[in-house]
Amino acid sequence: MSQRVPSLFDPKLVGPAVTGAFRKLDPRVLIQNPVMFVTWVGAVLTTIAVFTATADRGFIAQLALWLWFTVLFANFAEAMAEGRGKAQADSLRRARKDTVARLLRGSREEKVAAPDLQKGDLVVCEAGDVIPADGEVIEGIASVDEAAITGESAPVIRESGGDRSAVTGGTRVISDRIVIRVTSEKGNTFLDRMIGMVEGARRQKTPNEIALTILLSALTLVFLLVCVSLQPFGRYSGSPFSIPVLIALLVCLIPTTIGGLLSAIGISGIDRLIRRNVLATSGRAVEAAGDIDVLLLDKTGTITLGNRMASDFLPVPGVTAEALADAAQLASLADETPEGRSIVILAKERFQLRGREVASSHATFVPFTAQTRMSGVDLRETDGKAARSVRKGAADSVKNHVLQQGGQYPEAVGRMVDEVSRQGGTPLVVADGRHVLGVIHLKDVVKGGIKERFAQLRKMGIRTVMITGDNPLTAAAIAAEAGVDDFMAQATPEAKLQRIRSEQAAGHLVAMTGDGTNDAPALAQADVGVAMNTGTQAAREAGNMVDLDSNPTKLIEIVEIGKQLLMTRGSLTTFSIANDVAKYFAILPAMVMVTFPAIAPLNIMRLASPNSAILSAIIFNAVIIIGLIPLALRGVSYRPVGALALLKRNLLIYGLGGLVLPFVGIKVIDLVITRLHLV
Amino acid sequence: MTPSAWMEFALFLGLLTVLTKPVGLYLGQVLDPRGRTWLDPVLKPLERLTYRVLGVRPDQEQDWKQYTLALLLFSLVGCLFTYILLRCQAWLPLNPQALGALSEHLAFNTAVSFTTNTNWQSYGGEGTLSYWSQMVALVLHNFASAATGIAIAGALVRSVARSAAKTLGNFWVDLIRCTYFLLLPFSVVFAVFLVSQGMIQNFQPYTKAKLMEPIPIQVPVVNEQGEAVLDAAGKAVTRPGTVDEQVIVQGPMASQVAIKMLGTNGGGYANANAAHPFENPNPLSNFVQMLSIFALGSGLTYYLGRETGNQAHGWSVWGTMMILFVAGVLACAWAEARGNPIHQALGVAAEGNWEGKEVRFGIFSSALFATITTAASCGAVNSMHDSFTALGGLVPLFNIQLGEVVIGGVGAGLYGILVFVVLAVFIAGLMVGRTPEYLGKKIQAYEVKMAMLVVLVTTLSILGFTAWAAISPWGLAGLNNAGPHGLTEILYAFSSATGNNGSAFAGLSANTPAYNLTLAVAMLAGRFLMIVPIMALAGSLVQKKSSPPSAGTFPVSGGTFVLLLLGTVLLVGALNFLPVLALGPVVEHFLNLQGQLF
């Protein structure tokens, strides 16, 4: 999928959005949005008034025009947001070419069209074949190119059994042969769902959006009452107000700004998530992500790099650290595992020991096997140097090895081994011949910057819990180093599920990532469960989000996107409501002044005339929607600080800004339209 | 403002602040069925006896529907009871003046008015009601409507404090405990104090005094029903007459006045209410009465903080109310002290606007009383709000239109402001990037719906009825003043009824069938159409799991929250009335400046 962020006003998007804005004028569509529907009705009534009015036609015509613009601008915002998703959907749809599937009937192969596949069918895919449907590998192993959905060109391995068995329809097998059991119905494949989400076709209003719509509708109703009752008040006061003027006041007062941008904000929130290669099954999940206050993070891959690294050389008494490092490096030269390479590097860093060219004729490398649980090197006698046999490995294996050769296993080594274990590390014992030289301390390396990240999360009010299969000692040491708030050692899938339930019972909202089938219950239980795309089909079905990059750290970004979505809604609602103050000050004196010129001092903006005041307010009201489209699509910027700091900042910008900006805006528009003699 | 005015104001604010905590703590004991008070030895047996007689099981709590149903039934029965008593006044005892029965619409209006804690008085106190009617028919509601208000506030606070529960308490227990342990004993003490200041308390018939100087007057012509006869233009028909004697009111006044203030009822014993020398003998009685109007409402904010385990929140809500209150007092006192611009132009200006004010209290104490009584939904008056300057009169009107949330009626003020708290938390809570939460309870569609329903009902009732009256013959017939001032009078009447305040701007002859009925409907809407959504809100909140606070939780205390709540009350609650206010007091003010009077 494209990682490119389309520019806000890309002509390719603006064109269709403009036509979309007109298409959305259909009242049957608009009724979904009560605020804009009322504006639409106001525009229709004002347009009729242009023809029925006896005076001030030019003014009423301009009012009608700007009311139509208000509706169109709101439609445009929504069409823009949808358009950005559509562009992505098109590229996805190209991947969903109808392919021919090789259906297995017993041992016979049959060619059927991919859409005709049923759940439970077995299909065969070989190198070059496009996988016809979502499924699970039940036989074989293959490398698969998933660029069509992830945008990642490096192929991934998919094999039967284990946690990497899920395949996605539309991806291509590039080597070997696999048998797949189809797990999804036609029209409900992963790709279908993705396209649906991106296009917003299955977009349902999220709980929070519903609540906000209720607030906005109720406010609209309140202001409708205000404006309708003004007619009799006007009659009593001997200053009857015309229908277009009352409509202008109504449209200015109802929250058109947020009403017009609400759906665009929601669509673009999901869009942002997709652009980070995360697929949510519903907008509800994105919203829930903002509410998360407990993160369950797997240690490996999220908090630590996933490999243990050498961190120290602990020599036995009588041996120098340098000698130990030298032997350890020698034993690891051919060891291509990350642990082995880390030993070579540590020796180089500590003692400037260069990785020597060890001619293969002199040396025989002894690889690690599950039986010996040791690796090392045997050097033949050359150039006067004695033959050596260096080994490194698990403590009991090396002990065995040394004792068998008649060597001694000093007690100090036992103590050192225990000490390293206690600190959460893995001890490797090094022996040269039958002499034990010392211990290498291997430890989990915590990812750079992760501690700061957790500190940020804490400021946001999010607690992090590290999940690991390690023993409690090791887990505690890593937890302390990484700065997580809590940890779960020797975690089983059942324990994970239990933990989620107890956190939820205490009122917390929990997010977690997972990939294995045994993660599925926990993923389903969590409020936000992010499945790795590399994971099993069961995991992908259980979670409410799938990370196509299979990057567990992304959970943090997901939370931020959720928060940003909610913040954008709140900020624009506050802005919209705060705007009303200035609009009152523009329109009310203008309305009353016609009959009671004495009220002129209330015209604090010194607007040129009653008509120019009303028109300026309505123009500002329409133009502000266009002005805020970029913000709605981009989202209010989020910073990981506490709630109070966020509130202060947003209240200052959108609350105070909403109070002040329209005063300035309306005044400027008034100056312009007066200069242009529009009224 | 004079130095003595500043001192009085400072003393008032200081004493109120000091009172808030002890009253709040005491409320906590009263609203807890297992709470202990120093009155237990005397009242506990009475409480148990009452439960046994009424068949109430005090340990059985009710969910929101049961609670609300009990409350509505109780109010309905009480309202009918009062209606019947008022209609039968002529045949009932303790009626030394031999006052007749009230008309259907007046009895209905009065019964509704006292049931809803409004105490709007379409009748004229001592001239209409017998001692029996005052002491039985009305005083029942003075206690019960106040206790009901506190009970609802208690239920709402519990709904926030409890996590994943179903029940909100027991209405009968809350009602009885509030009456026995709070309102009755406080009223007794208060009444004794008032008598010590010169307030009357007797059952004697009214006495008469011969006037030294008879006064010629125009007497309105009335028909057999005691209603004013109107001419073709809708004006009252009058005939000349002479007054040569004065009737001096007597009766059980102190016992009525104590609960009238404490329970923010406000219905005066005498027609002149707290401006009457018997009903408010001296500056001290005036000061203590003002304090007693705010005492319970102020204490309830402390109770809120205590019960929800967030005292800072309680004080923040209190602080928000106080900012609005102080601003109101200063504005009103400023406008009244400034006086009438036309008098000034003529060079006959006194220091400030004395029209309609008691010389005993002066301008500041009158402005302060007016602000308190309208902020707190009390409605007792010690001056004529109709005679305030346009801007001075705007303050009481605006207070009522804010939704009676500046301290507000006992209980009603707290549950009213909590509606705004819910809205503030919802609108601004999103800005911290989480589903809005109020003290750990998620604010979602249902809560927003109920909160906005309250705003809608208030707006609809005030604007709808005022608009209807402003263009209907029945509405205009009662007007004694034309122009913007007349509009203000109608607006004030329906605001006062909807806000369950009960004070009158006066200048409006409201004792007509149309006004009595529409005002009664406005009072019912303002009370019960608010209570039901609020109880539904409580029913929804109590079932929610309380999520523990963290750094990401929306803060409901401190300066930012106060500002936010202030903004919400002003923008969502009051903005709706700006247009009609512009056509009423605002225009009147500017026309006054140009020398035009109404």
XYZ file of C-alpha atoms in Angstrom, chain A residues 297-634:
338
model
C 3.561 -5.291 25.774
C 5.453 -8.422 24.897
C 9.004 -8.149 26.065
C 10.652 -9.652 23.052
C 10.621 -7.424 20.021
C 8.788 -4.579 21.719
C 10.817 -3.731 24.771
C 14.035 -5.612 24.030
C 15.701 -6.068 20.699
C 14.799 -9.712 20.870
C 18.385 -10.997 21.117
C 20.638 -11.323 24.056
C 23.929 -9.412 23.857
C 27.196 -9.867 25.654
C 27.562 -7.191 28.290
C 30.452 -8.282 30.473
C 33.383 -10.704 30.817
C 33.761 -12.230 34.285
C 37.103 -14.064 34.588
C 37.870 -16.681 37.248
C 40.588 -15.731 39.728
C 43.983 -15.953 38.075
C 42.784 -15.202 34.593
C 42.741 -11.689 33.165
C 39.582 -10.319 31.664
C 41.515 -9.767 28.459
C 42.477 -13.408 28.230
C 38.881 -14.403 28.767
C 37.697 -11.932 26.142
C 40.295 -13.204 23.704
C 39.177 -16.791 24.138
C 35.512 -15.843 24.010
C 36.047 -13.912 20.808
C 37.955 -16.770 19.280
C 35.148 -19.166 20.140
C 32.599 -16.847 18.589
C 34.301 -15.872 15.344
C 32.314 -18.295 13.314
C 29.194 -17.929 15.406
C 26.797 -15.993 13.202
C 24.060 -15.797 15.823
C 23.423 -12.311 17.197
C 24.734 -13.488 20.568
C 27.969 -14.672 18.990
C 28.459 -11.468 17.057
C 27.826 -9.439 20.179
C 30.657 -11.259 21.953
C 33.107 -10.435 19.148
C 32.044 -6.815 19.248
C 32.250 -6.531 23.037
C 35.781 -7.958 23.057
C 36.771 -5.466 20.402
C 35.254 -2.566 22.300
C 36.694 -3.492 25.651
C 40.179 -4.691 24.753
C 40.681 -3.588 21.153
C 40.835 -7.237 20.164
C 40.396 -7.378 16.410
C 38.404 -10.147 14.883
C 41.294 -12.227 13.598
C 41.390 -13.872 10.231
C 41.448 -17.436 11.240
C 42.336 -19.466 8.251
C 39.960 -22.305 7.926
C 42.892 -24.680 7.360
C 44.065 -24.008 10.891
C 40.751 -23.986 12.547
C 37.810 -26.259 12.847
C 34.669 -24.554 13.987
C 32.400 -26.498 16.258
C 28.833 -25.361 15.726
C 26.198 -25.259 18.396
C 23.992 -28.319 18.602
C 21.072 -29.036 20.825
C 22.938 -32.088 22.184
C 26.234 -30.466 23.165
C 24.744 -27.015 23.881
C 28.229 -25.614 23.220
C 30.054 -24.042 20.322
C 33.656 -23.119 19.775
C 36.763 -23.642 17.718
C 39.641 -26.123 17.556
C 42.978 -24.657 16.409
C 45.707 -26.915 15.092
C 49.264 -26.298 16.159
C 50.843 -23.723 13.802
C 53.790 -21.374 13.828
C 54.824 -22.555 17.230
C 51.513 -21.840 18.737
C 49.998 -24.629 20.717
C 46.828 -26.283 19.656
C 43.761 -24.962 21.387
C 40.272 -26.103 21.886
C 38.027 -23.253 23.005
C 34.397 -23.788 23.980
C 31.611 -21.596 25.231
C 28.205 -22.755 26.324
C 25.661 -23.324 29.013
C 27.193 -23.768 32.453
C 26.374 -27.442 33.030
C 27.464 -28.437 29.502
C 30.825 -26.761 29.841
C 31.225 -28.196 33.321
C 30.638 -31.627 31.912
C 33.051 -30.947 29.048
C 35.819 -29.803 31.403
C 35.364 -32.579 33.935
C 35.453 -35.177 31.146
C 38.889 -33.902 30.133
C 40.079 -34.185 33.704
C 39.947 -30.472 34.348
C 38.553 -28.636 37.325
C 35.400 -26.590 37.572
C 36.122 -23.890 40.135
C 33.455 -23.065 42.662
C 33.847 -19.376 41.809
C 32.366 -20.102 38.380
C 29.252 -21.541 39.963
C 28.837 -18.380 42.018
C 29.366 -16.155 38.997
C 26.802 -18.133 37.011
C 24.253 -17.713 39.763
C 25.002 -14.008 40.039
C 24.448 -13.425 36.318
C 21.171 -15.347 36.417
C 20.062 -13.342 39.378
C 20.594 -10.118 37.453
C 18.334 -11.345 34.704
C 21.176 -12.312 32.356
C 22.213 -15.510 30.663
C 25.627 -16.876 31.666
C 27.891 -18.522 29.103
C 30.907 -20.341 30.486
C 34.139 -20.237 28.470
C 36.738 -22.990 28.670
C 40.114 -23.279 26.963
C 40.990 -26.926 26.885
C 40.293 -28.194 30.365
C 40.657 -24.801 32.051
C 37.605 -22.746 32.792
C 38.436 -19.084 32.029
C 35.301 -17.371 33.148
C 31.779 -16.365 32.335
C 30.261 -14.159 29.633
C 27.284 -12.169 30.804
C 24.640 -12.130 28.069
C 21.736 -9.903 28.649
C 18.581 -8.700 27.014
C 19.161 -5.362 25.448
C 16.439 -2.867 25.938
C 15.633 -0.895 22.815
C 17.091 2.595 22.651
C 14.646 5.322 23.565
C 12.036 2.920 24.898
C 12.462 4.150 28.449
C 11.701 7.704 27.372
C 8.717 6.417 25.456
C 7.345 4.756 28.549
C 7.923 7.920 30.533
C 5.855 9.766 27.945
C 3.136 7.165 28.205
C 3.124 7.583 31.947
C 2.604 11.297 31.498
C -0.333 10.510 29.243
C -1.740 8.404 32.038
C -0.970 5.072 30.404
C 0.506 2.244 32.449
C 2.750 -0.257 30.691
C 2.913 -3.905 31.660
C 5.670 -6.106 30.257
C 4.713 -9.670 29.423
C 7.458 -12.247 29.344
C 8.018 -15.965 29.645
C 11.200 -15.304 31.666
C 11.495 -16.134 35.326
C 10.500 -13.381 37.767
C 14.127 -12.436 38.550
C 15.083 -11.872 34.965
C 11.782 -10.144 34.256
C 12.205 -7.775 37.206
C 15.704 -6.784 36.074
C 14.566 -5.999 32.549
C 11.418 -4.280 33.730
C 13.499 -1.986 35.921
C 15.884 -1.217 33.090
C 13.150 -0.528 30.561
C 11.157 1.565 33.000
C 7.865 -0.262 32.579
C 5.355 0.164 35.386
C 4.699 -3.497 35.950
C 5.596 -6.899 34.557
C 4.201 -10.374 34.282
C 6.777 -13.132 34.446
C 6.346 -16.689 33.228
C 3.234 -15.520 31.484
C 1.002 -18.140 29.974
C -1.814 -17.255 27.580
C -4.286 -18.026 30.371
C -2.465 -15.736 32.761
C -2.515 -12.994 30.131
C -6.249 -13.354 29.671
C -6.743 -13.305 33.420
C -4.651 -10.190 33.734
C -6.676 -8.377 31.094
C -9.899 -9.319 32.816
C -8.745 -8.125 36.206
C -7.485 -4.826 34.755
C -10.825 -4.323 33.055
C -12.698 -5.158 36.224
C -10.765 -2.369 37.917
C -12.083 0.019 35.283
C -9.086 0.087 32.973
C -9.085 -0.165 29.210
C -6.439 -2.520 27.979
C -4.539 -2.766 24.710
C -2.213 -5.589 23.691
C -0.476 -7.054 20.712
C -0.206 -10.688 19.818
C 0.451 -13.050 16.983
C -0.003 -16.643 18.100
C -3.159 -18.675 18.132
C -2.884 -18.909 21.884
C -2.975 -15.100 22.008
C -6.397 -15.093 20.379
C -8.517 -15.190 23.562
C -6.525 -12.360 25.101
C -6.670 -10.358 21.871
C -10.422 -10.770 21.792
C -10.766 -9.794 25.430
C -8.592 -6.694 25.201
C -10.317 -3.414 24.378
C -7.801 -2.883 21.622
C -6.164 -6.049 20.336
C -3.582 -5.515 17.633
C -2.729 -8.706 15.752
C 0.497 -8.953 13.835
C -0.004 -9.594 10.154
C 2.627 -12.337 10.386
C 0.505 -14.053 12.967
C -2.021 -16.831 12.688
C -5.420 -16.395 11.143
C -6.981 -17.015 14.557
C -5.064 -14.097 16.024
C -5.968 -11.848 13.121
C -9.634 -12.662 13.506
C -9.601 -12.166 17.264
C -8.034 -8.707 17.393
C -9.793 -5.565 16.296
C -6.762 -4.248 14.467
C -4.094 -5.794 12.304
C -0.670 -4.282 11.948
C 0.539 -5.019 8.453
C 4.121 -4.216 9.404
C 3.941 -6.613 12.344
C 5.671 -4.068 14.539
C 4.563 -4.415 18.168
C 5.841 -0.946 19.096
C 3.221 0.528 16.822
C 0.640 0.098 19.547
C 1.890 3.368 20.964
C 1.264 5.166 17.694
C -2.189 3.637 17.486
C -3.035 5.080 20.890
C -1.815 8.475 19.723
C -3.942 8.359 16.597
C -6.999 7.492 18.685
C -6.337 10.397 20.999
C -5.752 12.746 18.127
C -9.092 11.810 16.617
C -10.980 12.608 19.819
C -9.000 15.779 20.413
C -9.766 17.096 16.949
C -13.476 16.592 17.512
C -13.395 18.253 20.925
C -11.286 21.186 19.792
C -13.458 21.998 16.814
C -16.631 21.644 18.901
C -15.258 24.097 21.434
C -14.187 26.408 18.636
C -17.602 26.205 17.033
C -19.519 26.978 20.218
C -17.152 29.784 21.239
C -17.719 31.402 17.834
C -21.313 32.150 18.772
C -20.366 35.003 21.072
C -18.876 37.076 18.279
C -21.692 36.186 15.923
C -24.225 37.437 18.452
C -22.328 40.681 18.753
C -22.343 41.043 14.981
C -25.925 40.113 14.217
C -28.058 41.055 17.240
C -27.269 44.789 17.294
C -27.730 44.788 13.530
C -31.198 43.286 13.868
C -32.339 45.475 16.744
C -30.785 48.703 15.424
C -33.283 48.863 12.582
C -36.059 49.714 15.043
C -34.071 50.933 18.029
C -31.108 52.984 16.778
C -30.313 53.720 20.428
C -28.678 50.300 20.728
C -25.868 51.347 18.348
C -23.193 51.337 21.109
C -23.602 47.540 21.240
C -22.245 47.351 17.703
C -18.802 47.056 19.246
C -17.193 45.881 16.013
C -18.384 49.047 14.304
C -19.741 47.107 11.364
C -20.815 49.311 8.498
C -24.517 48.572 8.320
C -27.035 46.018 9.596
C -26.971 44.201 6.264
C -23.188 44.137 6.025
C -22.989 42.846 9.597
C -25.317 39.932 8.895
C -23.672 39.116 5.592
C -20.174 39.269 7.108
C -21.157 36.856 9.848
C -22.642 34.397 7.393
C -19.607 34.625 5.093
C -17.261 34.054 8.017
C -19.366 31.090 9.052
C -18.992 29.505 5.602
C -15.361 30.357 4.982
C -14.187 29.038 8.350
C -15.272 25.548 7.270
C -12.928 25.646 4.289
C -10.219 27.154 6.468
C -10.452 24.292 8.924
C -10.512 21.414 6.410
C -6.735 20.927 6.584
C -6.925 20.753 10.380
C -9.800 18.293 10.236
C -7.919 16.047 7.827
C -4.561 16.348 9.544
